[in-house]
XYZ file of C-alpha atoms in Angstrom:
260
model
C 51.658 -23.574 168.985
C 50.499 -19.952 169.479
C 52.525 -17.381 171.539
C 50.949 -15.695 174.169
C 52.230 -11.991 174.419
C 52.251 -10.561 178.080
C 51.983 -6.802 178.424
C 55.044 -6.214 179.315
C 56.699 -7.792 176.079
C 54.488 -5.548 174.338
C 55.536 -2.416 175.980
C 59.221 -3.282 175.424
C 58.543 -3.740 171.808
C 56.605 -0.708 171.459
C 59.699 1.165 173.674
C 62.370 -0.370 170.601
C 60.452 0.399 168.260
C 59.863 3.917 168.545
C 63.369 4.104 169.945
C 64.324 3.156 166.533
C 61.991 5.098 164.851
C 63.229 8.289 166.877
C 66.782 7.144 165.760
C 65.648 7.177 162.029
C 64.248 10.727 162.236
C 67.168 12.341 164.511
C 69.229 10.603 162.161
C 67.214 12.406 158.970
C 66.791 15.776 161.418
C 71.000 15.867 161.408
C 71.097 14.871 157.715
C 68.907 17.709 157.008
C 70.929 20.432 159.013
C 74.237 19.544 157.438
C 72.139 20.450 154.416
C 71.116 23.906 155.678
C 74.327 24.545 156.833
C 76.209 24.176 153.534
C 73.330 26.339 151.713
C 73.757 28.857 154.257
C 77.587 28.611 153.708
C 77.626 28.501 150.115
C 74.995 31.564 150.542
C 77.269 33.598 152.711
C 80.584 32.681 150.164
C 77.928 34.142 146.978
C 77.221 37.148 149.255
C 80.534 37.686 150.596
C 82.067 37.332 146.747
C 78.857 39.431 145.341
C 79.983 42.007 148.137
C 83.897 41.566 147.529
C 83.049 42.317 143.532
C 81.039 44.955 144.584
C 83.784 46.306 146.401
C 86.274 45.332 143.728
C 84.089 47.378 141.510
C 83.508 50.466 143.664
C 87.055 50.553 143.999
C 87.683 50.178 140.058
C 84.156 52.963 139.554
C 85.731 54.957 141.919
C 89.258 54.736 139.866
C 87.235 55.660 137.409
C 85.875 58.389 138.323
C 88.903 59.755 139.799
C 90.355 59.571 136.616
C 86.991 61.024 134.910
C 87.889 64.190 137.045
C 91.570 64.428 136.591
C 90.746 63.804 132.940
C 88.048 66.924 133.389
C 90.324 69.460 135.107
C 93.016 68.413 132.856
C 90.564 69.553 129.790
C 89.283 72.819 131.807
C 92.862 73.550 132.152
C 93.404 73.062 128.527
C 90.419 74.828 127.690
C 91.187 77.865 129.823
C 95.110 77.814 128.133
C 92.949 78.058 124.938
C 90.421 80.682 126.239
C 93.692 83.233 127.635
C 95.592 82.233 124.515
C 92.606 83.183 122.423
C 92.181 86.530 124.414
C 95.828 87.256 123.532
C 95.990 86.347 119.984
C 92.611 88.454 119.819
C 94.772 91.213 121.849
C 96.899 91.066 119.033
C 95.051 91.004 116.415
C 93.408 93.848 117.987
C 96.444 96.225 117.736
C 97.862 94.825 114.633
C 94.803 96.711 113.246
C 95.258 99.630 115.448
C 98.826 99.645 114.232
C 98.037 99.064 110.578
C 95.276 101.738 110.782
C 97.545 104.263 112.455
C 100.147 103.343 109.570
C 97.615 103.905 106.971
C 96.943 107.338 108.110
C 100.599 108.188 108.405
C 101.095 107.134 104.956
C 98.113 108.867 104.068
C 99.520 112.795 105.656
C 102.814 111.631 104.061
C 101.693 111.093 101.065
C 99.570 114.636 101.561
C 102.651 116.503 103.329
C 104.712 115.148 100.426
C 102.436 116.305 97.539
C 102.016 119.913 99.339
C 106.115 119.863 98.798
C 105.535 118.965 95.790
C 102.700 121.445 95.077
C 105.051 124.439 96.024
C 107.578 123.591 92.971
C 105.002 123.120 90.645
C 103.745 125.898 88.315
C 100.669 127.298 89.455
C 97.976 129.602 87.437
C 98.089 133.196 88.382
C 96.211 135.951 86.924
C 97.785 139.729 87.060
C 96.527 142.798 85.378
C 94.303 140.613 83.251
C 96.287 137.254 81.786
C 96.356 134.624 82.884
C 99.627 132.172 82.871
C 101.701 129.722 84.545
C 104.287 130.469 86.990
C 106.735 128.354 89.324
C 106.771 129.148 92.792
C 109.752 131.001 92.854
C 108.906 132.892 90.329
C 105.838 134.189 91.779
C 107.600 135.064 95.379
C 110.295 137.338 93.705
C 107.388 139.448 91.799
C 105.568 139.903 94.956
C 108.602 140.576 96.873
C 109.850 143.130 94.391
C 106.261 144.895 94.529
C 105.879 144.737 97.915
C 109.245 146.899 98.232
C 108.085 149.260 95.737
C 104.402 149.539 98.036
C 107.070 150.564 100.939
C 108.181 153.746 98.469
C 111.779 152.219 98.212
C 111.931 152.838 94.436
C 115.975 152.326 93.903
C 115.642 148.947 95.746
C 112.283 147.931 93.877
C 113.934 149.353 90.611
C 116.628 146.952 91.591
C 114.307 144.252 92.345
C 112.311 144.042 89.283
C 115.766 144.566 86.427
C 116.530 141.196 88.643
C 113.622 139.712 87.958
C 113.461 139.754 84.598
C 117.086 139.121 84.381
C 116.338 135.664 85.887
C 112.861 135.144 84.508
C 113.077 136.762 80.882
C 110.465 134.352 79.648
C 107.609 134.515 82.656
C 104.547 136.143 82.320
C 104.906 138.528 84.268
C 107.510 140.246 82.804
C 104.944 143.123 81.431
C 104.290 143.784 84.107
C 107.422 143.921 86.165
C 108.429 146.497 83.101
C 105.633 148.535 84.175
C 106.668 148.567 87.633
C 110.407 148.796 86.946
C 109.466 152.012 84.558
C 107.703 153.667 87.788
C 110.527 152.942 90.123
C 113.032 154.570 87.504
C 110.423 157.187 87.228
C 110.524 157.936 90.919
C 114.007 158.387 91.305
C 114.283 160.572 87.831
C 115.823 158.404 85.637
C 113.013 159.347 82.827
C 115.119 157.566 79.738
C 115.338 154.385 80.981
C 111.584 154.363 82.565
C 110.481 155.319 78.438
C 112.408 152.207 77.695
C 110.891 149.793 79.531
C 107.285 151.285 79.338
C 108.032 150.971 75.113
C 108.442 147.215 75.525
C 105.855 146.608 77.683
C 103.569 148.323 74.732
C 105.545 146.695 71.819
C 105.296 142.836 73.668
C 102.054 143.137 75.120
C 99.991 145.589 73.570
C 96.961 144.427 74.749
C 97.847 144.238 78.566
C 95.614 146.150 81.023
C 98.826 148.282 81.968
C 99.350 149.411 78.251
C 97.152 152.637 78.515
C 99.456 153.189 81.788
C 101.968 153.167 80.246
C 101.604 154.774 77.163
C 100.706 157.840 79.741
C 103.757 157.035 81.444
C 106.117 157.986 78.694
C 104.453 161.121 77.918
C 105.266 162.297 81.249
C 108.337 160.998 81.517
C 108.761 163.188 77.781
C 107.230 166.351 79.518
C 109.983 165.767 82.394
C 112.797 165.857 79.620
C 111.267 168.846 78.270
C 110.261 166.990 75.101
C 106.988 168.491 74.445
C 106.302 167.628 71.130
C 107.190 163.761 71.792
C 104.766 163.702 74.792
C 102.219 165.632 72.435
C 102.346 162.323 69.702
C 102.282 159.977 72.375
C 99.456 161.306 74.028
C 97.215 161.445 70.595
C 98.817 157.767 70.380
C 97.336 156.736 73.682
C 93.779 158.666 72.813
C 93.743 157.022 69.527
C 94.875 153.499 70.337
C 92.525 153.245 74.017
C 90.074 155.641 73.449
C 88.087 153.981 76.536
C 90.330 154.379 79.181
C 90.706 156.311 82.007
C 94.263 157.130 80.892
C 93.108 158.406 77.749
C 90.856 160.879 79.272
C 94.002 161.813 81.625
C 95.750 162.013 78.124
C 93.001 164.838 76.762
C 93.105 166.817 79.612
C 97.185 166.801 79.786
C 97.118 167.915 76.168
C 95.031 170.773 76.633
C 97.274 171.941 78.997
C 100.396 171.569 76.709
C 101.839 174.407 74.661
């Protein structure tokens, strides 16, 4: 037997059954937020942990980086230390060389002062009236100082000075003449016997020497003085004979002539 549908069953069912179809999709549309809601939780925990690590890790850089600087100004710091240290050993260095330099050249006008000391207690070459010999420094300041009295015309005290002299230095070389010079200091105060001596050993030791001829004249006049003509006559044709060149042997010539 066939059922016969009114309209208004018909509407009821249709009512149900999109009643329960609304039911199945509000119950899928809640399904599906629950969804979005734990991705957008579990979205926010990744970004809040990404930002937390972030942090974590700006916190750690900036550690870091903190550190990086002490770390620098602890190595400027050294490096300056090193810089003023270096400018001071350099400082040093610096006037160690000054001071080695400056002991250098005192060592150097030591040494110099020391061998001019030196110098003036060595013999030293000196030439007078013609030869040339060695004589110590003393040695040469008592010869000048004995003629440099007898330059002043005090003839007892350069007589004096000179029989001193060779005294004390009966070996030097200037002994000939320090005879010759003695013999003119005796001369000048008179005492003509002992001037002949010493002007005879100048002639016998050094015949040769350029105050021979000088000498040689010497003793003639010291022989005319003691009123021994015929003495100063011999030794005058001695001195003419023996220097026939010299300017006391042309004195000689004209002294005899005037001898009787």
């Amino acid at each position: 037997m066939s059922r016969t549908f009114s309209p208004r069953r018909i509407w009821v069912a249709a009512v149900l059954a999109v009643g329960t179809m609304a039911g199945a999709t509000a119950h899928a549309a809640l399904f599906e937020d629950d969804e979005a809601r734990r991705a957008i939780l579990e979205v926010r925990q990744r970004v809040d942990a990404m930002q937390q690590a972030n942090q974590r890790a700006g916190e750690r850089s900036g550690d870091d980086i903190a550190q990086m600087r002490r770390s620098l100004l602890d190595l400027q710091s050294q490096i300056q230390s090193l810089q003023s240290e270096q400018a001071r050993l350099r400082g040093q260095n610096e006037q160690l060389q000054k001071d080695v330099a400056d002991l250098q050249q005192r060592m150097k006008d030591v040494a110099k002062a020391t061998d001019e000391r030196l110098r003036q207690f060595e013999p030293a070459t000196v030439n007078v009236d013609g030869k040339e010999f060695k004589a110590d420094p003393n040695e040469k300041r008592d010869f000048e100082a004995a003629l440099a009295v007898f330059r002043t015309g005090k003839f007892p005290e350069a007589g004096q000075a000179f029989a001193a002299f060779i005294r004390q230095y009966p070996q030097s070389g200037y002994i000939p003449s320090a005879r010759f010079w003695l013999g003119n200091a005796q001369y000048a105060t008179r005492d003509y016997t002992n001037a002949i001596g010493n002007f005879k050993s100048l002639l016998a030791n050094a015949p040769d020497n350029a105050r021979a001829p000088e000498a040689a004249l010497a003793i003639a006049n010291c022989q005319v003085e003691l009123k021994d003509t015929r003495a100063a006559r011999k030794t005058l044709e001695d001195l003419i004979r023996v220097y026939p060149q010299s300017e006391a042997a042309s004195a000689a010539r004209e002294r005899l002539s005037r001898l009787k």
